[in-house]
Coordinates of C-alpha atoms and ligand atoms in Angstrom, one line a residue:
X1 CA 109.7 81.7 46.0
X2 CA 112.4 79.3 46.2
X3 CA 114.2 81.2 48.7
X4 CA 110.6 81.0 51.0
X5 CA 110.8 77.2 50.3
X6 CA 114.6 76.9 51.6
X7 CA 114.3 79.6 54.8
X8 CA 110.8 77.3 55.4
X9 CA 112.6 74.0 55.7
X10 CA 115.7 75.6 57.1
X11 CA 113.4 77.6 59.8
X12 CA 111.3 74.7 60.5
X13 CA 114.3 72.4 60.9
X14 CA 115.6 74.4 63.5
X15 CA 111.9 74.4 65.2
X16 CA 111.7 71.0 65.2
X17 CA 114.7 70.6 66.9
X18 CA 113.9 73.7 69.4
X19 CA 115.5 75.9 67.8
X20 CA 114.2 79.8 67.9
X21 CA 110.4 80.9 66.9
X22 CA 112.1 84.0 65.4
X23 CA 112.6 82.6 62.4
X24 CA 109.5 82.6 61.4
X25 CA 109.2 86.5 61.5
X26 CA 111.2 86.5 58.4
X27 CA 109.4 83.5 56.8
X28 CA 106.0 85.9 57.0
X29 CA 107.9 88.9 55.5
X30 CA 108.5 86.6 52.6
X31 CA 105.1 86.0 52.5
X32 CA 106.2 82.1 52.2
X33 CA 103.0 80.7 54.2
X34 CA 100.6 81.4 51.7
X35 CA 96.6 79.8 51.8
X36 CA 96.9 76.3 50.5
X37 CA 100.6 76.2 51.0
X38 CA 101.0 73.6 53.5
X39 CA 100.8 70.3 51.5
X40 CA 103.4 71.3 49.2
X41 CA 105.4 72.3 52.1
X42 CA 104.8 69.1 54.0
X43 CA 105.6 67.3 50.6
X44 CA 108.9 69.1 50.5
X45 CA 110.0 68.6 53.9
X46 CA 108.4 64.2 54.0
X47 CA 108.9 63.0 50.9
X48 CA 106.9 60.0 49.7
X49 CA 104.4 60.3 52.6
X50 CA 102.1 63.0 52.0
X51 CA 99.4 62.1 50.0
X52 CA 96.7 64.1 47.6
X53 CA 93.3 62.5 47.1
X54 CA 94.5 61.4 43.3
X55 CA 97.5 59.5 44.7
X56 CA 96.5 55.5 46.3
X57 CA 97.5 55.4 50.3
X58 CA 95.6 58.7 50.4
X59 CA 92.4 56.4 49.3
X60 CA 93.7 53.3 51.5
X61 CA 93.9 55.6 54.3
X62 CA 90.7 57.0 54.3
X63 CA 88.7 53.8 53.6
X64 CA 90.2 52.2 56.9
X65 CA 88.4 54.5 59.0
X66 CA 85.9 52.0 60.7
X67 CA 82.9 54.1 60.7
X68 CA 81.6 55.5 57.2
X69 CA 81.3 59.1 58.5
X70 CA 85.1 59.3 59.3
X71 CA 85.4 58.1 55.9
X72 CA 83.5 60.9 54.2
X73 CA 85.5 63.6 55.0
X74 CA 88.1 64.4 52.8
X75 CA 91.6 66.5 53.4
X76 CA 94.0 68.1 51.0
X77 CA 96.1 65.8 51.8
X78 CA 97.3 62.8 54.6
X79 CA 100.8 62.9 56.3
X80 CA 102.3 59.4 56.9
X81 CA 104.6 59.9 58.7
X82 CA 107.8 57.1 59.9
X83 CA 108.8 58.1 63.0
X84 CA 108.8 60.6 65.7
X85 CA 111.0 62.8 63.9
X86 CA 108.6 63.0 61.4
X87 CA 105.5 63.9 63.1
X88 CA 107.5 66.5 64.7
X89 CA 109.1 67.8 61.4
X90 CA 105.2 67.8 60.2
X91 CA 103.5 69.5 63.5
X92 CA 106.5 72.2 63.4
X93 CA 105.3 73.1 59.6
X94 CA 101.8 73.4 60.2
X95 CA 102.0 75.4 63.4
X96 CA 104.6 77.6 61.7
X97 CA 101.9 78.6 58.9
X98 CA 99.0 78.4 61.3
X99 CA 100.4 81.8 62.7
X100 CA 100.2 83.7 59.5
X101 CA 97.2 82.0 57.9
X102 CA 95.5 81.4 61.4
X103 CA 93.1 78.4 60.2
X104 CA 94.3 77.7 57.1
X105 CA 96.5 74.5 57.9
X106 CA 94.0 72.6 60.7
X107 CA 94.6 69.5 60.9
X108 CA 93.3 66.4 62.4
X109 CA 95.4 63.7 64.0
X110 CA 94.7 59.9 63.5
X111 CA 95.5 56.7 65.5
X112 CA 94.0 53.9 63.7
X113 CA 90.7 55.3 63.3
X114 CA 87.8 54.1 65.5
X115 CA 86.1 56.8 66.8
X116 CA 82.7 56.6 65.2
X117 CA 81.8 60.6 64.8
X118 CA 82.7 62.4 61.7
X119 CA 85.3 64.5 62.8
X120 CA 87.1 63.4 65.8
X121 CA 90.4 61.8 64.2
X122 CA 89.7 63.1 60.3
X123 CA 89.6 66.7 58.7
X124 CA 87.4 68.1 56.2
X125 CA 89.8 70.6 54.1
X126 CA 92.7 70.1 56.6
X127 CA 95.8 67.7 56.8
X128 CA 95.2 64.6 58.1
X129 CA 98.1 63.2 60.4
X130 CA 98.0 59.6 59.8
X131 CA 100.2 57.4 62.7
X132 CA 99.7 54.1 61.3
X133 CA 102.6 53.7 60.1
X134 CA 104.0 54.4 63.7
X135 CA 103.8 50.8 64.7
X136 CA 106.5 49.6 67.1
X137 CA 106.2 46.8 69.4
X138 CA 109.1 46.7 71.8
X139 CA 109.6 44.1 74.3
X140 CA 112.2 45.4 77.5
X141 CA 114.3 43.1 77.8
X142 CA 113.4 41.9 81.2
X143 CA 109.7 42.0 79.8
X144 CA 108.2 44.3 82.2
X145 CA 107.3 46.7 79.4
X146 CA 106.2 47.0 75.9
X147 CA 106.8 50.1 73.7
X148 CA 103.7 50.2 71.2
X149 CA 103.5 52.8 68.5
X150 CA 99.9 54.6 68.3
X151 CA 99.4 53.4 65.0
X152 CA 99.4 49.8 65.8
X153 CA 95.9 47.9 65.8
X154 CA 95.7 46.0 69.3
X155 CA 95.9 42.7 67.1
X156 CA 99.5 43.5 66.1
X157 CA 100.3 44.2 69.6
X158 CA 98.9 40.8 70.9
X159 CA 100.5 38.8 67.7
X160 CA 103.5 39.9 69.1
X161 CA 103.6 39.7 72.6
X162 CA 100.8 36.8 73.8
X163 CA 103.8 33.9 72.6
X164 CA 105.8 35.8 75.0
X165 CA 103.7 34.8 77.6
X166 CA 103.2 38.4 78.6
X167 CA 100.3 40.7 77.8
X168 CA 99.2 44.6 78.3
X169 CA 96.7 46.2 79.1
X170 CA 94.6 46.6 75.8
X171 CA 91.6 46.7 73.4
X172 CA 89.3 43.6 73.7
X173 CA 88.6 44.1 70.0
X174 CA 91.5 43.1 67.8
X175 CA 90.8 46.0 65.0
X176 CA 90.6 48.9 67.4
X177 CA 93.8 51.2 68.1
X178 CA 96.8 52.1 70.2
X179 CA 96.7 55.8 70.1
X180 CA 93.0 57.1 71.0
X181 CA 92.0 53.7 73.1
X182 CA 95.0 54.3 75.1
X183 CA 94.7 58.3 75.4
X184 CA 91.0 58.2 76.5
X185 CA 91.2 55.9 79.2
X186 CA 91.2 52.3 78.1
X187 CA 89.0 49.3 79.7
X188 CA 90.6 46.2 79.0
X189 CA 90.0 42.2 79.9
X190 CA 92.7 43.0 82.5
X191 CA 91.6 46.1 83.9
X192 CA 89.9 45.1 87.5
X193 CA 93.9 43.6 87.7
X194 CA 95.8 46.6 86.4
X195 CA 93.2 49.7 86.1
X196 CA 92.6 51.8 82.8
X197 CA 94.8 51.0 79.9
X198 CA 95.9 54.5 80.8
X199 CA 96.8 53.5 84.1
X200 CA 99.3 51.0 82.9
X201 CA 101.6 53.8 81.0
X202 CA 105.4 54.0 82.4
X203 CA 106.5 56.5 79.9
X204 CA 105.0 58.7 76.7
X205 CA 107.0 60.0 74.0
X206 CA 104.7 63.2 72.8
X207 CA 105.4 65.9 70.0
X208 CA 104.4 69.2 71.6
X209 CA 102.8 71.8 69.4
X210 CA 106.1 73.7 69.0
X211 CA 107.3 70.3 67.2
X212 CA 109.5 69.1 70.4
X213 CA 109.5 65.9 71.2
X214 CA 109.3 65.2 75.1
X215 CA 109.1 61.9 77.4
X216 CA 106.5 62.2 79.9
X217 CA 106.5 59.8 83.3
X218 CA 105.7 59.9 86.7
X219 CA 109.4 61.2 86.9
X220 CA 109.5 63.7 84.1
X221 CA 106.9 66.3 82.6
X222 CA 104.5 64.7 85.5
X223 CA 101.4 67.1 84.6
X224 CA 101.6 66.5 81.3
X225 CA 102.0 62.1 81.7
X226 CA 98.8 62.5 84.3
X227 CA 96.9 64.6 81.3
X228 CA 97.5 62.3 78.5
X229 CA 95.5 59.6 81.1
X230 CA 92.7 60.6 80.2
X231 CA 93.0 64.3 78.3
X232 CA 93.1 62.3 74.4
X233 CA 94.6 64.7 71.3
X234 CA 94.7 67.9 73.4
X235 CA 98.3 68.3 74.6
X236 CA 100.4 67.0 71.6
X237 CA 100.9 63.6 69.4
X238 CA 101.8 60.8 71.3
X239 CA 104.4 58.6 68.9
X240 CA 105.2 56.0 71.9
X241 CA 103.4 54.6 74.8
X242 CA 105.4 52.3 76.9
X243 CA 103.2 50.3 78.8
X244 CA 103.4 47.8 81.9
X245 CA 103.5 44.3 80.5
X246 CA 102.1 41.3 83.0
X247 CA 102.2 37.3 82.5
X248 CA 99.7 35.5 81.3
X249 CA 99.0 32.3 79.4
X250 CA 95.9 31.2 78.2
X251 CA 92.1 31.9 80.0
X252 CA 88.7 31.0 80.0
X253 CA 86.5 33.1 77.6
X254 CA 83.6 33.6 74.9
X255 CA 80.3 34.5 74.0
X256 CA 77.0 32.9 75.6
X257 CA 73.5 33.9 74.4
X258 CA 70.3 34.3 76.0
X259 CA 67.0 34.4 75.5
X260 CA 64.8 38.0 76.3
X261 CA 63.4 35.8 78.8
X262 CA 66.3 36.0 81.3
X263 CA 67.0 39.7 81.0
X264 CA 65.6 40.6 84.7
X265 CA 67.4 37.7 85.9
X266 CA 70.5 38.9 84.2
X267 CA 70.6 42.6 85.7
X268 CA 70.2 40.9 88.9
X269 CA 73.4 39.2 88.3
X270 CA 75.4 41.8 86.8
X271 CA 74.6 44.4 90.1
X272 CA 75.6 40.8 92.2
X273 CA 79.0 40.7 89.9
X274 CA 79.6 44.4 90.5
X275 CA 79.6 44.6 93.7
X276 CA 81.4 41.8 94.6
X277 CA 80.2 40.8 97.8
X278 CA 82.6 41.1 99.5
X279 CA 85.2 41.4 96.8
X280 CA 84.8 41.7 93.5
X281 CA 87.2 39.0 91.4
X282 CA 89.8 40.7 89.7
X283 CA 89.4 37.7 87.0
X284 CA 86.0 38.7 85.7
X285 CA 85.7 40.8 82.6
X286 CA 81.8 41.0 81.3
X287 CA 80.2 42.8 78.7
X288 CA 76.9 42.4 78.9
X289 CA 75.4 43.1 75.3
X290 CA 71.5 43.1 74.8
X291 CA 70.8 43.3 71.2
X292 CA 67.6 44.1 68.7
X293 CA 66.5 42.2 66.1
X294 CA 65.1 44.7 63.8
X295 CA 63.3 41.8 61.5
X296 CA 62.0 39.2 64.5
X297 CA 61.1 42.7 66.7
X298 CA 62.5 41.2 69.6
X299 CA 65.9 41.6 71.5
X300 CA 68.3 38.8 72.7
X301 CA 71.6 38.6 74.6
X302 CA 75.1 37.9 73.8
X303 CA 77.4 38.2 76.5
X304 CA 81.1 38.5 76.5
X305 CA 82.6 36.6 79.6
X306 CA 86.7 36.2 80.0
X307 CA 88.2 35.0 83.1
X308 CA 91.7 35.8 82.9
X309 CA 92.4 32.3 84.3
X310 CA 92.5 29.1 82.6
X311 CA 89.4 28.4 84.8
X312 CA 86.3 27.0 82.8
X313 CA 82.6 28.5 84.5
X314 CA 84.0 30.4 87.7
X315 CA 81.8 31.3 90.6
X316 CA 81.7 34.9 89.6
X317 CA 79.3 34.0 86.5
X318 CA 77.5 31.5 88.1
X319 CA 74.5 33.3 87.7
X320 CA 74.8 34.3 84.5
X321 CA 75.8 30.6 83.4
X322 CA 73.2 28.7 85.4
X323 CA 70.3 30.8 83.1
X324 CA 68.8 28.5 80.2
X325 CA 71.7 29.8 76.8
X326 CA 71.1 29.4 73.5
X327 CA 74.5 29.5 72.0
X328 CA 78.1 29.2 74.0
X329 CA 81.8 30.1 72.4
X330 CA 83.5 29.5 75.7
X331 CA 86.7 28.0 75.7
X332 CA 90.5 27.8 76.7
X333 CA 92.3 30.2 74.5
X334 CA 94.6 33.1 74.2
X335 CA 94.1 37.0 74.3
X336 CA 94.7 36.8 70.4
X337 CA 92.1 34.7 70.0
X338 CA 89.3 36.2 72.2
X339 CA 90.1 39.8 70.4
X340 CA 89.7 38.2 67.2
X341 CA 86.3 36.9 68.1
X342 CA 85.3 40.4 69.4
X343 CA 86.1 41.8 65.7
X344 CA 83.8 39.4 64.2
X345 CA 80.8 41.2 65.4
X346 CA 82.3 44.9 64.8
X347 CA 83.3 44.9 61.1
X348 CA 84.0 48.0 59.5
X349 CA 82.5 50.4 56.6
X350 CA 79.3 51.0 58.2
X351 CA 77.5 54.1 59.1
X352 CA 78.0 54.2 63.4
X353 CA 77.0 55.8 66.3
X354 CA 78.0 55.1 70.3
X355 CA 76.5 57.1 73.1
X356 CA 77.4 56.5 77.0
X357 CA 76.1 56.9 80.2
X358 CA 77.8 56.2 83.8
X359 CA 75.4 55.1 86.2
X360 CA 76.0 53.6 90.2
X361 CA 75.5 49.6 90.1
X362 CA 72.1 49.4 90.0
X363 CA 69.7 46.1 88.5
X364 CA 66.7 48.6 88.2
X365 CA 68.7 51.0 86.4
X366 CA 69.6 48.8 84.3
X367 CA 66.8 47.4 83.6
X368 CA 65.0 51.4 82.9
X369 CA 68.0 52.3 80.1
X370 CA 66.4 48.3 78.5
X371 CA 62.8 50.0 78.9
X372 CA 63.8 53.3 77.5
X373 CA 65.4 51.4 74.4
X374 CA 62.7 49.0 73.6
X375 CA 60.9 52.4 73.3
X376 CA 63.0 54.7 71.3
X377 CA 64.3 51.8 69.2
X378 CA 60.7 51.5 67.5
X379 CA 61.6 54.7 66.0
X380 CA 63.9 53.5 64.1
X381 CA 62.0 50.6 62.2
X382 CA 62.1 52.4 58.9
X383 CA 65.7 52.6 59.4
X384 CA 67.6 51.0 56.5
X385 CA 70.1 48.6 58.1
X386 CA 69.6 49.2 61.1
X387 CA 71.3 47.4 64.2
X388 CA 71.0 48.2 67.7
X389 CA 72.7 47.1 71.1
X390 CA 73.0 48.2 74.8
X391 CA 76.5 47.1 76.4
X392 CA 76.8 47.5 79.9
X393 CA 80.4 46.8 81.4
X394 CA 81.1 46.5 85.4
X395 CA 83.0 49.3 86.8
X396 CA 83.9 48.1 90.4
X397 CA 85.7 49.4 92.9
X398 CA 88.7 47.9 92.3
X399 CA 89.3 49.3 88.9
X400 CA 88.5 52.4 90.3
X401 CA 90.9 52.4 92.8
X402 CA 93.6 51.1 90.3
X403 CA 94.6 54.8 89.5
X404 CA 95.7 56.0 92.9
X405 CA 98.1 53.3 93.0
X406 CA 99.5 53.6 89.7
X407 CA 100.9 57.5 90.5
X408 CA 96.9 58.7 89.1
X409 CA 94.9 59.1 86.2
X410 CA 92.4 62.5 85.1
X411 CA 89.7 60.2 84.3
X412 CA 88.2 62.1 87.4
X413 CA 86.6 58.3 89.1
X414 CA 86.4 58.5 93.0
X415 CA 86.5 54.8 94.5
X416 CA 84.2 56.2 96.7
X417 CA 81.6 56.8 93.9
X418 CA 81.7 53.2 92.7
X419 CA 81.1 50.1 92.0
X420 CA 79.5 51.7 89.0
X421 CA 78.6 50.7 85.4
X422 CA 79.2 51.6 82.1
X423 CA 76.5 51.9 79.7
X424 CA 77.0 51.8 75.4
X425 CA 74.8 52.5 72.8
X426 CA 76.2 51.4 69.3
X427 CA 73.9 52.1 66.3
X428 CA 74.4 50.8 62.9
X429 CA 72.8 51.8 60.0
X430 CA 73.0 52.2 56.0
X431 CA 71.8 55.7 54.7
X432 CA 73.3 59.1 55.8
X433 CA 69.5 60.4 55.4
X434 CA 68.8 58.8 58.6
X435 CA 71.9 60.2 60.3
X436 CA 69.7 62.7 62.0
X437 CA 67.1 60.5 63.1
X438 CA 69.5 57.7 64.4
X439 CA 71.3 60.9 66.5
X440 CA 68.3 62.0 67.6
X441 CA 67.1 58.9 69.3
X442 CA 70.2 58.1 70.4
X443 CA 69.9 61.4 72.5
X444 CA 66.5 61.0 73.7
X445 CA 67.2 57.8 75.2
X446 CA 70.3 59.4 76.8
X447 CA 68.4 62.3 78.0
X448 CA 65.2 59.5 79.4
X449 CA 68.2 57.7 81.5
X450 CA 70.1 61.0 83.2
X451 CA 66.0 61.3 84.0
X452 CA 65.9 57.8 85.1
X453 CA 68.9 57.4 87.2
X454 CA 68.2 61.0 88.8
X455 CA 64.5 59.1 90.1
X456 CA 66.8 56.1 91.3
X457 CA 69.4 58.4 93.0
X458 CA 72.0 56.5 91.0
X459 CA 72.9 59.6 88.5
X460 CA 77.3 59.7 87.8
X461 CA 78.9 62.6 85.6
X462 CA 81.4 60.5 84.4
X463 CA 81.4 59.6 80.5
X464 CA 83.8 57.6 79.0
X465 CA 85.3 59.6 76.2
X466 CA 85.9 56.9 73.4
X467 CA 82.5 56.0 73.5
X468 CA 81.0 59.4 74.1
X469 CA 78.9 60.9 70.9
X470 CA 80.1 64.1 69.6
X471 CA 77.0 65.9 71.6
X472 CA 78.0 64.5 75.2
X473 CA 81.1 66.3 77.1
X474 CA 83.1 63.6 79.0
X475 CA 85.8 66.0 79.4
X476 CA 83.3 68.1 81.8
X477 CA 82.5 64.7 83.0
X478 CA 86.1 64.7 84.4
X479 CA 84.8 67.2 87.1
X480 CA 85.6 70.8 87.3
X481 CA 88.8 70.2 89.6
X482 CA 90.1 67.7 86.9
X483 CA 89.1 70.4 83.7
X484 CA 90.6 72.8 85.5
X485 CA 94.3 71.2 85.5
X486 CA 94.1 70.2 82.4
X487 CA 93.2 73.4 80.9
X488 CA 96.8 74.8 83.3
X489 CA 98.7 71.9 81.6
X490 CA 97.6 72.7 78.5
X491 CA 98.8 76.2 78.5
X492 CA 101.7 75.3 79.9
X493 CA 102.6 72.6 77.0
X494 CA 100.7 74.3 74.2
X495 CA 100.7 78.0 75.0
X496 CA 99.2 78.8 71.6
X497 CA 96.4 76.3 72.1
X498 CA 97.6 74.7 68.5
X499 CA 95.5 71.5 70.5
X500 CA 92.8 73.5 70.9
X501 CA 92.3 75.3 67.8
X502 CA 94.2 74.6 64.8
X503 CA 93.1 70.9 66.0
X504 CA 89.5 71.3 66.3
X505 CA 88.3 67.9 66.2
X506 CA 88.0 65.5 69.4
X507 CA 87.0 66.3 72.7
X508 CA 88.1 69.8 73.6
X509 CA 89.4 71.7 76.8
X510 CA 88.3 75.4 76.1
X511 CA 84.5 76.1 75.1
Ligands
FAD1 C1 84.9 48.0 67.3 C2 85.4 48.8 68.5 C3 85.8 48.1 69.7 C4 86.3 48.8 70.8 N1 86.7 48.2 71.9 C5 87.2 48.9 72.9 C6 87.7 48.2 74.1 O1 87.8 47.0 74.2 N2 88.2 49.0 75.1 C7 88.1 50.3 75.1 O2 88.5 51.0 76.0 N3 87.7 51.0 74.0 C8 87.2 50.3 72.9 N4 86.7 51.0 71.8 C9 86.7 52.4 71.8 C10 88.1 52.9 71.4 O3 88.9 53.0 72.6 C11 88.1 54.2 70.6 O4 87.4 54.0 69.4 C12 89.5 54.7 70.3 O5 89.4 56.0 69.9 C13 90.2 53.9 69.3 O6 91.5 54.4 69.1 P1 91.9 54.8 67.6 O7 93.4 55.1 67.6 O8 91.5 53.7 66.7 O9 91.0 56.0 67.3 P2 91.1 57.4 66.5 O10 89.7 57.6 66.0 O11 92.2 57.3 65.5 O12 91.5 58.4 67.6 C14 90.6 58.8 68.7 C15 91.0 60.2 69.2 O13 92.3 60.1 69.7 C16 93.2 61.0 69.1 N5 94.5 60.3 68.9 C17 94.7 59.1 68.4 N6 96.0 58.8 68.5 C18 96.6 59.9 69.0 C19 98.0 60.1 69.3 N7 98.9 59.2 69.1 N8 98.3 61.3 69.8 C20 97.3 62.3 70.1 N9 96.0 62.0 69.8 C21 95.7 60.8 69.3 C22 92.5 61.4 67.8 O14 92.9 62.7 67.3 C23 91.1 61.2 68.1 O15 90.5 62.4 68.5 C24 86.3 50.2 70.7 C25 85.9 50.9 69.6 C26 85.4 50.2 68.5 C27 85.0 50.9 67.3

């Protein structure tokens, strides 16, 4: 037993630093991977950072999952690990055993924790890979970049930088992470400036399946730096993302409210926004939230308007800011700020659902996903708890043509296709006996706008993967040319499909 232990650690050593897979052949005649074996190995290798469910950080971990279902689940036991060496000391263990007790070691890998479905960054009876304490922010010295680790929240990256007087491409919500905001695409304040989050990435620093660790740029390891844009946990574990960092002082942002009144008036102005006509203003960010008030049965509006300028009510909201409000935040302030004011209406510890949709600019569509909500929403009056918005977010052509010009994305967006919009359900609730009922709406009033938009000609396939539920595919939404090279770069990167299988949860490439 002790020798298995020793040859394990000296076999995996030598993985992690490339050395030969051979190794292991004489682990297995041992018989040293054994069921249940891997936290005790992964203890033995990272000392002080894996955690059993009796032991404190493994209960701190889990209960900073944002959504409640995420924090249901319960591994054998949570890796924390320090570095990049350590992730890839931890990956080589648990592919090592994987081929002898194939299923026995899954495990799930974890940026800060904000996908909503059960699943997609935890592990039921698994290991749990949990990067937060992977939280570097590096400044280049002539500031054009920013090295952020994945398991930074986007407030300690802001903190950081914004009395710099730079900024990056980031989450507009000061809670959310680095590692799965960045991997799935990324729409930031910045974005019609700078494109996707993912857009914005010089360099990654990725542990491969086989526990190497690898830079990927537009230089180096090109097909795999064009699949992380885009193709989130399925290619290895990102431990560095080093990011294009841009000036900026302080803007114009905030919330204004509005009356169910002005809704027609407001899709109106949002298809007006996101066209441009003739150009859309690379200043405007909008989120466009239209929200239901389960007690008063009625919805109202509370829209999120930055203009990346320290420009009080530009031209581009005009219409939006000439309707009759019933509350305004707007002010002069800093990214920092604004994020911070985004968290206040996201807190965490709830039950949570988002579902998305992609749909050409369109005021009537708009207006049909609102019709097909005030609908389906009804449903869900006996819902304990229960809160419910529609976000819509511009997608012009200028963000979509961001990508060709930073070396290319696989998000899969044609300029061509666009200006479109980007469409969010988020449900909130208190019971896990209405889980099914909650999903099930959510669907319906997915499946009533494909319907919808397909009457209006104004259908798209894309679907933005960190807001996609568990039952929509965004990677097919890619397109098949996109899938396609992904699925190549995948077996050339992870020829075992560790990705794929021993990490089952996330968006996948193989049916
Ligand atoms: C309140 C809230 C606000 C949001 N605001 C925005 C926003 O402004 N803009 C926007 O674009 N999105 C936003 N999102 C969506 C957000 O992008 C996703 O929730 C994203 O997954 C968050 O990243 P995370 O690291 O916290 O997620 P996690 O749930 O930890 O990870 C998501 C997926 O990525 C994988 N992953 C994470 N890190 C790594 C890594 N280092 N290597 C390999 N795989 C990894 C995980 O395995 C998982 O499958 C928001 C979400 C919430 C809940």
């Amino acid at each position: 037993m002790k020798w298995g232990i020793w040859a394990t650690i000296a076999a995996c050593l030598q993985l992690a630093s490339g050395g030969e897979q051979a190794q292991l052949d004489g682990l297995h005649q041992k018989g040293t991977f054994k069921s249940g074996s891997c936290c005790p190995v992964l203890r033995l290798f990272l000392p002080g950072k894996v955690f059993a469910a009796d032991e404190p950080p493994y209960n701190e971990s889990l209960k900073s999952y944002w959504s409640v279902q995420e924090q249901e689940l319960h591994p054998r036991c949570i890796v924390r690990p320090d570095s990049s060496n350590d992730v890839s000391l931890a990956v080589a263990i648990l592919t090592a055993g994987e081929r002898f007790i194939p299923g026995r070691c899954q495990f799930a890998v974890r940026g800060r924790g904000h996908t909503p479905w059960a699943g997609a960054a935890n592990i039921e009876n698994g290991i749990t890979i949990d990067l937060s304490n992977l939280n570097q922010v590096l400044v280049a010295e002539d500031k054009s970049t920013v090295t952020v680790g994945p398991g930074n929240s986007w407030h300690r990256v802001y903190t950081e930088i914004v009395p710099q007087g730079i900024v990056v491409g980031g989450g507009r919500v000061a809670i959310v992470g680095v590692g799965g905001l960045v991997l799935g695409g990324g729409v930031s304040f910045f974005s019609p400036r700078i494109g996707f989050v993912c857009d914005t990435v010089k360099r990654f620093e990725v542990v491969l399946a086989s526990g190497k660790i690898v830079n990927a740029t537009q230089a180096a390891n090109t097909d795999l730096w064009l699949a992380l844009k885009g193709g989130s946990n399925n290619f290895g574990i990102v431990t560095a993302f080093e990011l294009e960092a841009i000036e900026q002082g302080d803007f114009w942002g905030g919330f204004i409210g509005f009356g169910e009144s002005t809704f027609d008036a407001q899709f109106v102005a949002f298809e007006a926004l996101t066209a441009g006509n003739p150009e859309y203003d690379p200043y405007a960010s909008l989120i466009a939230n239209y929200v239901w008030n389960a007690t008063s049965q009625s919805w109202y509006s509370a829209n999120n308007f930055e203009y990346t300028r320290p420009q009080p009510y530009p031209e581009v909201f005009a219409n939006f800011t000439s309707l009759p409000s019933t509350f305004s935040t707007m002010r002069i302030s800093n990214l920092t700020d604004f994020t911070v004011e985004l968290s206040a209406s996201n807190p965490a510890g709830q039950r949570q659902l988002f579902s998305t949709g992609t749909y050409h600019n369109s005021a009537k569509m708009m207006k049909k996903v609102y019709e097909i909500a005030n609908d389906t929403v009804r449903d869900l009056n006996g819902v304990s708890g229960v809160k419910y918005s529609l976000s819509f977010q511009p997608e012009p052509v200028i963000l979509l043509e961001k990508a060709k010009a930073a070396g290319g994305n696989s998000l899969g967006l044609d300029p061509a296709e666009g200006p479109l919009f980007n469409f969010l359900l988020t449900v909130t609730w208190e019971s896990a006996s209405d889980d099914a009922l909650v999903s099930q709406k959510a669907q319906e009033l997915y499946t009533r706008s494909e319907t919808a938009a397909e009457g209006l000609g104004v259908q798209n396939k894309y679907l933005y993967l960190n807001y996609a539920a568990e039952w929509q595919d965004p990677i097919a939404g890619y397109g098949s040319d996109v899938k396609t090279s992904l699925q190549a770069t995948s077996k050339k990167y992870d020829p075992r499909g560790i990705f794929q299988k021993q990490v089952p949860g996330g968006f996948k490439l193989f049916p």
